[in-house]
Amino acid sequence: MAESTVVKVRRDGTIILKDGGSNTYTVAYENGDLSFDGGSKADRIVIRDRGTIVGLRKGDDPVPSLSFTVMMREFHDNSAGSLIYFLDNSGPVSLTSSGGTGYEQFLIDIEFTVEGTSHGDANDHRATASKCLCTWSFSEGDPDTISVTAEIYGGVAYTEPT
């Protein structure tokens, strides 16, 4: 199959937050500015013999990051939950961390889907960042915004959902 010739734009994207169970949160009123480190590589350990490079070894795995911004609508909603509830696991429904054994912090998966089929592609396109530790910050303005930043501890997987 040939590579798509359709350039994707921010209108084509959807962000869904997922816990380690069956709970999801579709991000709404977002700016379309999601970004992430998709090509991170392990640290490099350069092997030298008296200053001359003779080899290259892999060092520590990187911790990629992801970020996006949403227009603030509310901080908390005790009955229905909110973006902050999902990020902090502090809402009316108890969420399950996607981290599993060995991960003490509350982690989620962040799924970014880019529409492709309605543009003639064979499939949509998806990047899923796993085991994300999310933080957020608020900024007043016109409109007020919430900026979400995530550290990705489980890597990013790319798929073409049907």
Short mmCIF file of N, CA and C in Angstrom, two decimals:
data_model
loop_
_atom_site.label_atom_id
_atom_site.label_comp_id
_atom_site.label_asym_id
_atom_site.label_seq_id
_atom_site.Cartn_x
_atom_site.Cartn_y
_atom_site.Cartn_z
N MET A 1 0.84 -1.17 0.00
CA MET A 1 0.00 0.00 0.00
C MET A 1 0.89 1.25 0.00
N ALA A 2 0.50 2.21 -0.77
CA ALA A 2 1.28 3.44 -0.89
C ALA A 2 1.04 4.37 0.29
N GLU A 3 2.04 5.18 0.58
CA GLU A 3 1.92 6.18 1.63
C GLU A 3 0.84 7.19 1.27
N SER A 4 0.09 7.65 2.26
CA SER A 4 -0.97 8.61 2.02
C SER A 4 -0.39 9.89 1.42
N THR A 5 -1.15 10.50 0.53
CA THR A 5 -0.76 11.78 -0.05
C THR A 5 -1.59 12.92 0.53
N VAL A 6 -2.43 12.59 1.53
CA VAL A 6 -3.30 13.59 2.15
C VAL A 6 -2.62 14.16 3.39
N VAL A 7 -2.37 15.45 3.37
CA VAL A 7 -1.78 16.13 4.53
C VAL A 7 -2.84 16.26 5.61
N LYS A 8 -2.49 15.88 6.84
CA LYS A 8 -3.44 15.94 7.95
C LYS A 8 -3.35 17.30 8.64
N VAL A 9 -4.49 17.75 9.18
CA VAL A 9 -4.57 19.03 9.87
C VAL A 9 -5.20 18.81 11.25
N ARG A 10 -5.16 19.84 12.10
CA ARG A 10 -5.63 19.67 13.47
C ARG A 10 -7.09 19.29 13.58
N ARG A 11 -7.89 19.59 12.59
CA ARG A 11 -9.31 19.18 12.61
C ARG A 11 -9.46 17.66 12.54
N ASP A 12 -8.43 16.96 12.13
CA ASP A 12 -8.51 15.51 11.94
C ASP A 12 -8.21 14.72 13.21
N GLY A 13 -7.75 15.37 14.27
CA GLY A 13 -7.29 14.64 15.46
C GLY A 13 -8.32 14.52 16.56
N THR A 14 -8.20 13.44 17.34
CA THR A 14 -9.01 13.20 18.53
C THR A 14 -8.10 12.65 19.62
N ILE A 15 -8.25 13.17 20.85
CA ILE A 15 -7.47 12.69 21.99
C ILE A 15 -8.40 11.97 22.95
N ILE A 16 -8.05 10.73 23.30
CA ILE A 16 -8.82 9.95 24.27
C ILE A 16 -7.87 9.50 25.37
N LEU A 17 -8.25 9.78 26.61
CA LEU A 17 -7.49 9.33 27.78
C LEU A 17 -8.09 8.01 28.23
N LYS A 18 -7.22 7.06 28.59
CA LYS A 18 -7.69 5.73 29.01
C LYS A 18 -6.99 5.32 30.29
N ASP A 19 -7.76 4.77 31.22
CA ASP A 19 -7.12 4.22 32.42
C ASP A 19 -6.75 2.77 32.13
N GLY A 20 -6.29 2.04 33.14
CA GLY A 20 -5.90 0.65 32.96
C GLY A 20 -7.08 -0.30 32.94
N GLY A 21 -8.29 0.22 33.14
CA GLY A 21 -9.51 -0.58 33.07
C GLY A 21 -10.28 -0.24 31.81
N SER A 22 -11.56 0.05 31.97
CA SER A 22 -12.41 0.33 30.81
C SER A 22 -12.87 1.78 30.74
N ASN A 23 -12.33 2.65 31.60
CA ASN A 23 -12.76 4.04 31.63
C ASN A 23 -11.99 4.87 30.60
N THR A 24 -12.73 5.74 29.91
CA THR A 24 -12.12 6.64 28.93
C THR A 24 -12.65 8.05 29.12
N TYR A 25 -11.90 9.01 28.61
CA TYR A 25 -12.32 10.41 28.63
C TYR A 25 -11.90 11.01 27.29
N THR A 26 -12.87 11.43 26.49
CA THR A 26 -12.58 12.09 25.22
C THR A 26 -12.38 13.58 25.48
N VAL A 27 -11.22 14.07 25.13
CA VAL A 27 -10.87 15.47 25.39
C VAL A 27 -11.64 16.36 24.40
N ALA A 28 -12.33 17.36 24.94
CA ALA A 28 -13.10 18.29 24.11
C ALA A 28 -12.59 19.71 24.33
N TYR A 29 -12.90 20.58 23.42
CA TYR A 29 -12.50 21.98 23.47
C TYR A 29 -10.99 22.13 23.58
N GLU A 30 -10.30 21.30 22.81
CA GLU A 30 -8.84 21.37 22.84
C GLU A 30 -8.35 22.17 21.65
N ASN A 31 -7.16 22.70 21.77
CA ASN A 31 -6.64 23.65 20.78
C ASN A 31 -6.09 23.01 19.51
N GLY A 32 -5.93 21.71 19.51
CA GLY A 32 -5.33 21.06 18.34
C GLY A 32 -3.83 21.26 18.30
N ASP A 33 -3.21 21.30 19.48
CA ASP A 33 -1.76 21.54 19.55
C ASP A 33 -1.00 20.38 20.20
N LEU A 34 -1.56 19.17 20.17
CA LEU A 34 -0.87 18.03 20.77
C LEU A 34 0.49 17.84 20.13
N SER A 35 1.49 17.58 20.96
CA SER A 35 2.83 17.27 20.45
C SER A 35 3.46 16.22 21.34
N PHE A 36 4.33 15.40 20.76
CA PHE A 36 5.03 14.38 21.55
C PHE A 36 6.34 14.02 20.88
N ASP A 37 7.24 13.44 21.70
CA ASP A 37 8.54 12.96 21.21
C ASP A 37 8.34 11.56 20.66
N GLY A 38 8.24 11.43 19.37
CA GLY A 38 7.97 10.12 18.78
C GLY A 38 9.21 9.37 18.36
N GLY A 39 10.31 10.04 18.19
CA GLY A 39 11.51 9.38 17.70
C GLY A 39 12.62 9.31 18.72
N SER A 40 12.26 9.30 20.00
CA SER A 40 13.28 9.26 21.05
C SER A 40 14.10 7.98 20.98
N LYS A 41 15.35 8.13 21.18
CA LYS A 41 16.27 6.98 21.18
C LYS A 41 16.99 6.92 22.52
N ALA A 42 17.52 5.76 22.83
CA ALA A 42 18.28 5.58 24.07
C ALA A 42 19.50 6.51 24.07
N ASP A 43 19.92 6.87 25.29
CA ASP A 43 21.16 7.66 25.41
C ASP A 43 22.28 6.93 24.69
N ARG A 44 23.23 7.70 24.21
CA ARG A 44 24.37 7.12 23.50
C ARG A 44 25.59 7.08 24.41
N ILE A 45 26.24 5.94 24.41
CA ILE A 45 27.51 5.80 25.11
C ILE A 45 28.56 5.60 24.02
N VAL A 46 29.37 6.62 23.83
CA VAL A 46 30.40 6.58 22.79
C VAL A 46 31.63 5.85 23.35
N ILE A 47 32.07 4.83 22.63
CA ILE A 47 33.25 4.06 23.03
C ILE A 47 34.44 4.62 22.24
N ARG A 48 35.47 5.00 22.97
CA ARG A 48 36.65 5.60 22.34
C ARG A 48 37.92 4.84 22.72
N ASP A 49 38.82 4.85 21.81
CA ASP A 49 40.16 4.32 22.04
C ASP A 49 41.13 5.48 21.86
N ARG A 50 41.55 6.05 23.00
CA ARG A 50 42.44 7.20 23.00
C ARG A 50 41.90 8.34 22.13
N GLY A 51 40.58 8.59 22.28
CA GLY A 51 39.96 9.73 21.61
C GLY A 51 39.33 9.40 20.26
N THR A 52 39.59 8.25 19.70
CA THR A 52 39.01 7.87 18.42
C THR A 52 37.76 7.03 18.66
N ILE A 53 36.67 7.37 18.00
CA ILE A 53 35.42 6.62 18.16
C ILE A 53 35.58 5.24 17.53
N VAL A 54 35.33 4.22 18.35
CA VAL A 54 35.44 2.83 17.88
C VAL A 54 34.15 2.05 18.10
N GLY A 55 33.16 2.69 18.70
CA GLY A 55 31.91 1.99 18.93
C GLY A 55 30.86 2.90 19.52
N LEU A 56 29.66 2.38 19.57
CA LEU A 56 28.52 3.10 20.13
C LEU A 56 27.62 2.09 20.81
N ARG A 57 27.30 2.33 22.08
CA ARG A 57 26.43 1.45 22.85
C ARG A 57 25.20 2.21 23.28
N LYS A 58 24.15 1.47 23.60
CA LYS A 58 22.93 2.07 24.12
C LYS A 58 23.07 2.33 25.60
N GLY A 59 22.59 3.49 26.04
CA GLY A 59 22.57 3.83 27.45
C GLY A 59 21.14 3.76 27.97
N ASP A 60 20.81 4.65 28.89
CA ASP A 60 19.47 4.67 29.50
C ASP A 60 18.39 4.97 28.46
N ASP A 61 17.21 4.35 28.66
CA ASP A 61 16.05 4.67 27.84
C ASP A 61 15.62 6.10 28.11
N PRO A 62 15.10 6.78 27.10
CA PRO A 62 14.62 8.15 27.31
C PRO A 62 13.24 8.14 27.97
N VAL A 63 12.83 9.28 28.48
CA VAL A 63 11.47 9.48 28.96
C VAL A 63 10.87 10.54 28.04
N PRO A 64 10.17 10.09 26.98
CA PRO A 64 9.56 11.06 26.06
C PRO A 64 8.47 11.85 26.77
N SER A 65 8.08 12.95 26.14
CA SER A 65 7.02 13.78 26.71
C SER A 65 5.93 14.04 25.68
N LEU A 66 4.77 14.44 26.18
CA LEU A 66 3.61 14.74 25.36
C LEU A 66 2.92 15.94 26.00
N SER A 67 2.31 16.79 25.18
CA SER A 67 1.58 17.93 25.74
C SER A 67 0.43 18.32 24.82
N PHE A 68 -0.60 18.92 25.43
CA PHE A 68 -1.70 19.51 24.68
C PHE A 68 -2.39 20.53 25.58
N THR A 69 -3.21 21.37 24.96
CA THR A 69 -3.89 22.44 25.68
C THR A 69 -5.38 22.37 25.41
N VAL A 70 -6.18 22.59 26.46
CA VAL A 70 -7.63 22.63 26.32
C VAL A 70 -8.15 23.95 26.85
N MET A 71 -9.31 24.35 26.37
CA MET A 71 -9.97 25.54 26.89
C MET A 71 -10.67 25.15 28.19
N MET A 72 -10.40 25.91 29.25
CA MET A 72 -10.93 25.57 30.57
C MET A 72 -12.44 25.79 30.61
N ARG A 73 -13.14 24.76 31.07
CA ARG A 73 -14.59 24.87 31.28
C ARG A 73 -14.95 24.74 32.75
N GLU A 74 -14.22 23.89 33.48
CA GLU A 74 -14.43 23.74 34.91
C GLU A 74 -13.25 22.98 35.51
N PHE A 75 -13.02 23.19 36.78
CA PHE A 75 -11.98 22.43 37.46
C PHE A 75 -12.52 21.06 37.88
N HIS A 76 -13.66 21.06 38.56
CA HIS A 76 -14.23 19.80 39.06
C HIS A 76 -15.73 19.78 38.88
N ASP A 77 -16.26 18.59 38.68
CA ASP A 77 -17.69 18.35 38.62
C ASP A 77 -17.92 17.08 39.42
N ASN A 78 -18.45 17.23 40.63
CA ASN A 78 -18.58 16.08 41.53
C ASN A 78 -19.47 14.97 41.01
N SER A 79 -20.39 15.27 40.10
CA SER A 79 -21.30 14.24 39.63
C SER A 79 -20.83 13.58 38.34
N ALA A 80 -20.21 14.32 37.45
CA ALA A 80 -19.88 13.77 36.14
C ALA A 80 -18.39 13.60 35.89
N GLY A 81 -17.56 14.19 36.71
CA GLY A 81 -16.13 14.12 36.44
C GLY A 81 -15.70 15.21 35.49
N SER A 82 -14.41 15.29 35.26
CA SER A 82 -13.85 16.31 34.39
C SER A 82 -12.47 15.87 33.93
N LEU A 83 -11.86 16.67 33.09
CA LEU A 83 -10.50 16.37 32.63
C LEU A 83 -9.55 16.23 33.81
N ILE A 84 -9.60 17.16 34.74
CA ILE A 84 -8.69 17.13 35.89
C ILE A 84 -8.94 15.91 36.76
N TYR A 85 -10.21 15.55 36.93
CA TYR A 85 -10.51 14.32 37.68
C TYR A 85 -9.82 13.12 37.05
N PHE A 86 -9.88 13.04 35.70
CA PHE A 86 -9.29 11.89 35.02
C PHE A 86 -7.76 11.91 35.15
N LEU A 87 -7.17 13.08 34.97
CA LEU A 87 -5.71 13.18 35.04
C LEU A 87 -5.18 12.86 36.43
N ASP A 88 -5.92 13.28 37.47
CA ASP A 88 -5.46 13.12 38.85
C ASP A 88 -6.08 11.93 39.57
N ASN A 89 -7.00 11.21 38.92
CA ASN A 89 -7.74 10.11 39.56
C ASN A 89 -8.36 10.59 40.86
N SER A 90 -9.09 11.70 40.77
CA SER A 90 -9.66 12.30 41.98
C SER A 90 -11.17 12.53 41.84
N GLY A 91 -11.81 11.79 40.96
CA GLY A 91 -13.21 12.05 40.69
C GLY A 91 -14.17 11.08 41.33
N PRO A 92 -15.43 11.14 40.88
CA PRO A 92 -16.48 10.31 41.46
C PRO A 92 -16.33 8.81 41.13
N VAL A 93 -15.56 8.49 40.11
CA VAL A 93 -15.30 7.09 39.74
C VAL A 93 -13.83 6.80 40.00
N SER A 94 -13.55 5.70 40.68
CA SER A 94 -12.16 5.32 40.93
C SER A 94 -11.58 4.70 39.66
N LEU A 95 -10.48 5.24 39.21
CA LEU A 95 -9.84 4.76 37.99
C LEU A 95 -8.74 3.77 38.33
N THR A 96 -8.33 2.98 37.34
CA THR A 96 -7.27 2.00 37.48
C THR A 96 -6.04 2.50 36.75
N SER A 97 -4.90 2.51 37.41
CA SER A 97 -3.67 2.94 36.76
C SER A 97 -3.30 1.99 35.64
N SER A 98 -2.78 2.54 34.55
CA SER A 98 -2.32 1.70 33.43
C SER A 98 -0.88 1.21 33.66
N GLY A 99 -0.28 1.62 34.79
CA GLY A 99 1.11 1.27 35.05
C GLY A 99 1.35 -0.19 35.39
N GLY A 100 0.50 -0.75 36.23
CA GLY A 100 0.69 -2.14 36.65
C GLY A 100 1.78 -2.26 37.70
N THR A 101 2.26 -3.47 37.89
CA THR A 101 3.26 -3.76 38.91
C THR A 101 4.54 -2.98 38.65
N GLY A 102 5.05 -2.38 39.72
CA GLY A 102 6.30 -1.65 39.62
C GLY A 102 6.14 -0.16 39.37
N TYR A 103 4.92 0.29 39.14
CA TYR A 103 4.66 1.71 38.89
C TYR A 103 3.77 2.24 40.00
N GLU A 104 4.33 2.99 40.90
CA GLU A 104 3.61 3.49 42.07
C GLU A 104 2.66 4.64 41.73
N GLN A 105 3.04 5.52 40.82
CA GLN A 105 2.22 6.68 40.46
C GLN A 105 1.00 6.25 39.64
N PHE A 106 -0.05 7.10 39.64
CA PHE A 106 -1.22 6.87 38.79
C PHE A 106 -0.86 7.24 37.35
N LEU A 107 -0.99 6.27 36.45
CA LEU A 107 -0.64 6.47 35.04
C LEU A 107 -1.84 6.18 34.15
N ILE A 108 -1.89 6.84 32.99
CA ILE A 108 -2.94 6.60 32.01
C ILE A 108 -2.30 6.41 30.64
N ASP A 109 -3.09 5.95 29.69
CA ASP A 109 -2.67 5.90 28.30
C ASP A 109 -3.35 7.06 27.56
N ILE A 110 -2.65 7.63 26.61
CA ILE A 110 -3.20 8.73 25.82
C ILE A 110 -3.19 8.29 24.36
N GLU A 111 -4.39 8.22 23.79
CA GLU A 111 -4.56 7.76 22.42
C GLU A 111 -4.88 8.95 21.53
N PHE A 112 -4.08 9.15 20.51
CA PHE A 112 -4.28 10.23 19.55
C PHE A 112 -4.60 9.61 18.20
N THR A 113 -5.82 9.84 17.71
CA THR A 113 -6.25 9.28 16.43
C THR A 113 -6.40 10.41 15.42
N VAL A 114 -5.85 10.19 14.24
CA VAL A 114 -5.96 11.15 13.14
C VAL A 114 -6.83 10.53 12.06
N GLU A 115 -7.90 11.22 11.70
CA GLU A 115 -8.83 10.74 10.70
C GLU A 115 -8.12 10.56 9.36
N GLY A 116 -8.32 9.41 8.75
CA GLY A 116 -7.72 9.14 7.45
C GLY A 116 -8.73 8.64 6.44
N THR A 117 -9.67 7.78 6.89
CA THR A 117 -10.60 7.14 5.96
C THR A 117 -11.50 8.14 5.23
N SER A 118 -11.91 9.19 5.91
CA SER A 118 -12.79 10.16 5.24
C SER A 118 -12.02 11.02 4.23
N HIS A 119 -10.70 10.86 4.21
CA HIS A 119 -9.86 11.58 3.24
C HIS A 119 -9.33 10.66 2.15
N GLY A 120 -9.83 9.42 2.12
CA GLY A 120 -9.41 8.48 1.09
C GLY A 120 -8.32 7.51 1.52
N ASP A 121 -7.81 7.61 2.74
CA ASP A 121 -6.82 6.65 3.22
C ASP A 121 -7.53 5.32 3.53
N ALA A 122 -6.77 4.25 3.56
CA ALA A 122 -7.33 2.94 3.87
C ALA A 122 -7.76 2.84 5.33
N ASN A 123 -7.09 3.58 6.22
CA ASN A 123 -7.37 3.53 7.66
C ASN A 123 -7.17 4.91 8.27
N ASP A 124 -7.65 5.03 9.52
CA ASP A 124 -7.25 6.16 10.34
C ASP A 124 -5.85 5.87 10.85
N HIS A 125 -5.25 6.82 11.53
CA HIS A 125 -3.87 6.66 12.01
C HIS A 125 -3.86 6.94 13.51
N ARG A 126 -3.15 6.10 14.28
CA ARG A 126 -3.22 6.22 15.73
C ARG A 126 -1.84 6.11 16.35
N ALA A 127 -1.61 6.98 17.34
CA ALA A 127 -0.41 6.91 18.17
C ALA A 127 -0.91 6.81 19.61
N THR A 128 -0.46 5.78 20.32
CA THR A 128 -0.87 5.58 21.71
C THR A 128 0.35 5.66 22.61
N ALA A 129 0.33 6.64 23.49
CA ALA A 129 1.39 6.80 24.48
C ALA A 129 0.95 6.05 25.74
N SER A 130 1.76 5.09 26.18
CA SER A 130 1.39 4.23 27.30
C SER A 130 2.10 4.65 28.58
N LYS A 131 1.41 4.38 29.68
CA LYS A 131 1.95 4.63 31.02
C LYS A 131 2.41 6.08 31.17
N CYS A 132 1.46 6.99 31.01
CA CYS A 132 1.76 8.43 31.06
C CYS A 132 1.48 9.00 32.45
N LEU A 133 2.46 9.69 32.99
CA LEU A 133 2.30 10.45 34.23
C LEU A 133 1.97 11.88 33.83
N CYS A 134 0.74 12.30 34.13
CA CYS A 134 0.26 13.60 33.66
C CYS A 134 0.27 14.65 34.76
N THR A 135 0.65 15.86 34.38
CA THR A 135 0.51 17.03 35.23
C THR A 135 -0.22 18.08 34.40
N TRP A 136 -0.76 19.08 35.09
CA TRP A 136 -1.49 20.12 34.37
C TRP A 136 -1.27 21.46 35.04
N SER A 137 -1.48 22.52 34.24
CA SER A 137 -1.38 23.87 34.77
C SER A 137 -2.49 24.71 34.16
N PHE A 138 -2.91 25.69 34.91
CA PHE A 138 -4.00 26.58 34.51
C PHE A 138 -3.43 27.94 34.12
N SER A 139 -4.03 28.56 33.11
CA SER A 139 -3.62 29.90 32.71
C SER A 139 -4.87 30.71 32.37
N GLU A 140 -4.98 31.88 32.97
CA GLU A 140 -6.11 32.75 32.70
C GLU A 140 -5.88 33.51 31.41
N GLY A 141 -6.91 33.73 30.66
CA GLY A 141 -6.81 34.47 29.40
C GLY A 141 -8.15 34.47 28.69
N ASP A 142 -8.13 34.74 27.42
CA ASP A 142 -9.35 34.71 26.61
C ASP A 142 -9.17 33.72 25.48
N PRO A 143 -9.45 32.45 25.69
CA PRO A 143 -10.09 31.84 26.86
C PRO A 143 -9.06 31.40 27.92
N ASP A 144 -9.57 31.04 29.11
CA ASP A 144 -8.73 30.38 30.11
C ASP A 144 -8.34 29.02 29.54
N THR A 145 -7.14 28.55 29.90
CA THR A 145 -6.69 27.26 29.36
C THR A 145 -6.12 26.36 30.45
N ILE A 146 -6.12 25.08 30.17
CA ILE A 146 -5.46 24.07 30.98
C ILE A 146 -4.45 23.39 30.06
N SER A 147 -3.18 23.45 30.45
CA SER A 147 -2.11 22.80 29.68
C SER A 147 -1.76 21.49 30.35
N VAL A 148 -1.78 20.42 29.58
CA VAL A 148 -1.48 19.08 30.09
C VAL A 148 -0.12 18.66 29.57
N THR A 149 0.71 18.16 30.47
CA THR A 149 2.02 17.62 30.10
C THR A 149 2.11 16.20 30.63
N ALA A 150 2.66 15.30 29.84
CA ALA A 150 2.78 13.91 30.25
C ALA A 150 4.20 13.41 30.02
N GLU A 151 4.69 12.64 30.97
CA GLU A 151 5.93 11.88 30.80
C GLU A 151 5.51 10.48 30.39
N ILE A 152 6.09 9.96 29.31
CA ILE A 152 5.68 8.68 28.74
C ILE A 152 6.66 7.59 29.18
N TYR A 153 6.18 6.66 30.01
CA TYR A 153 7.05 5.61 30.54
C TYR A 153 6.87 4.27 29.83
N GLY A 154 5.86 4.14 28.97
CA GLY A 154 5.63 2.87 28.28
C GLY A 154 5.84 2.94 26.79
N GLY A 155 6.35 4.06 26.29
CA GLY A 155 6.61 4.20 24.86
C GLY A 155 5.38 4.63 24.07
N VAL A 156 5.58 4.81 22.78
CA VAL A 156 4.52 5.21 21.86
C VAL A 156 4.39 4.14 20.80
N ALA A 157 3.17 3.64 20.61
CA ALA A 157 2.90 2.61 19.59
C ALA A 157 2.05 3.23 18.49
N TYR A 158 2.34 2.87 17.26
CA TYR A 158 1.63 3.41 16.10
C TYR A 158 0.84 2.29 15.45
N THR A 159 -0.46 2.53 15.25
CA THR A 159 -1.32 1.52 14.63
C THR A 159 -2.25 2.19 13.63
N GLU A 160 -2.88 1.37 12.81
CA GLU A 160 -3.89 1.83 11.88
C GLU A 160 -5.19 1.09 12.21
N PRO A 161 -6.02 1.69 13.08
CA PRO A 161 -7.26 1.01 13.44
C PRO A 161 -8.19 0.92 12.24
N THR A 162 -9.01 -0.10 12.25
CA THR A 162 -9.97 -0.27 11.14
C THR A 162 -11.31 0.27 11.53
#
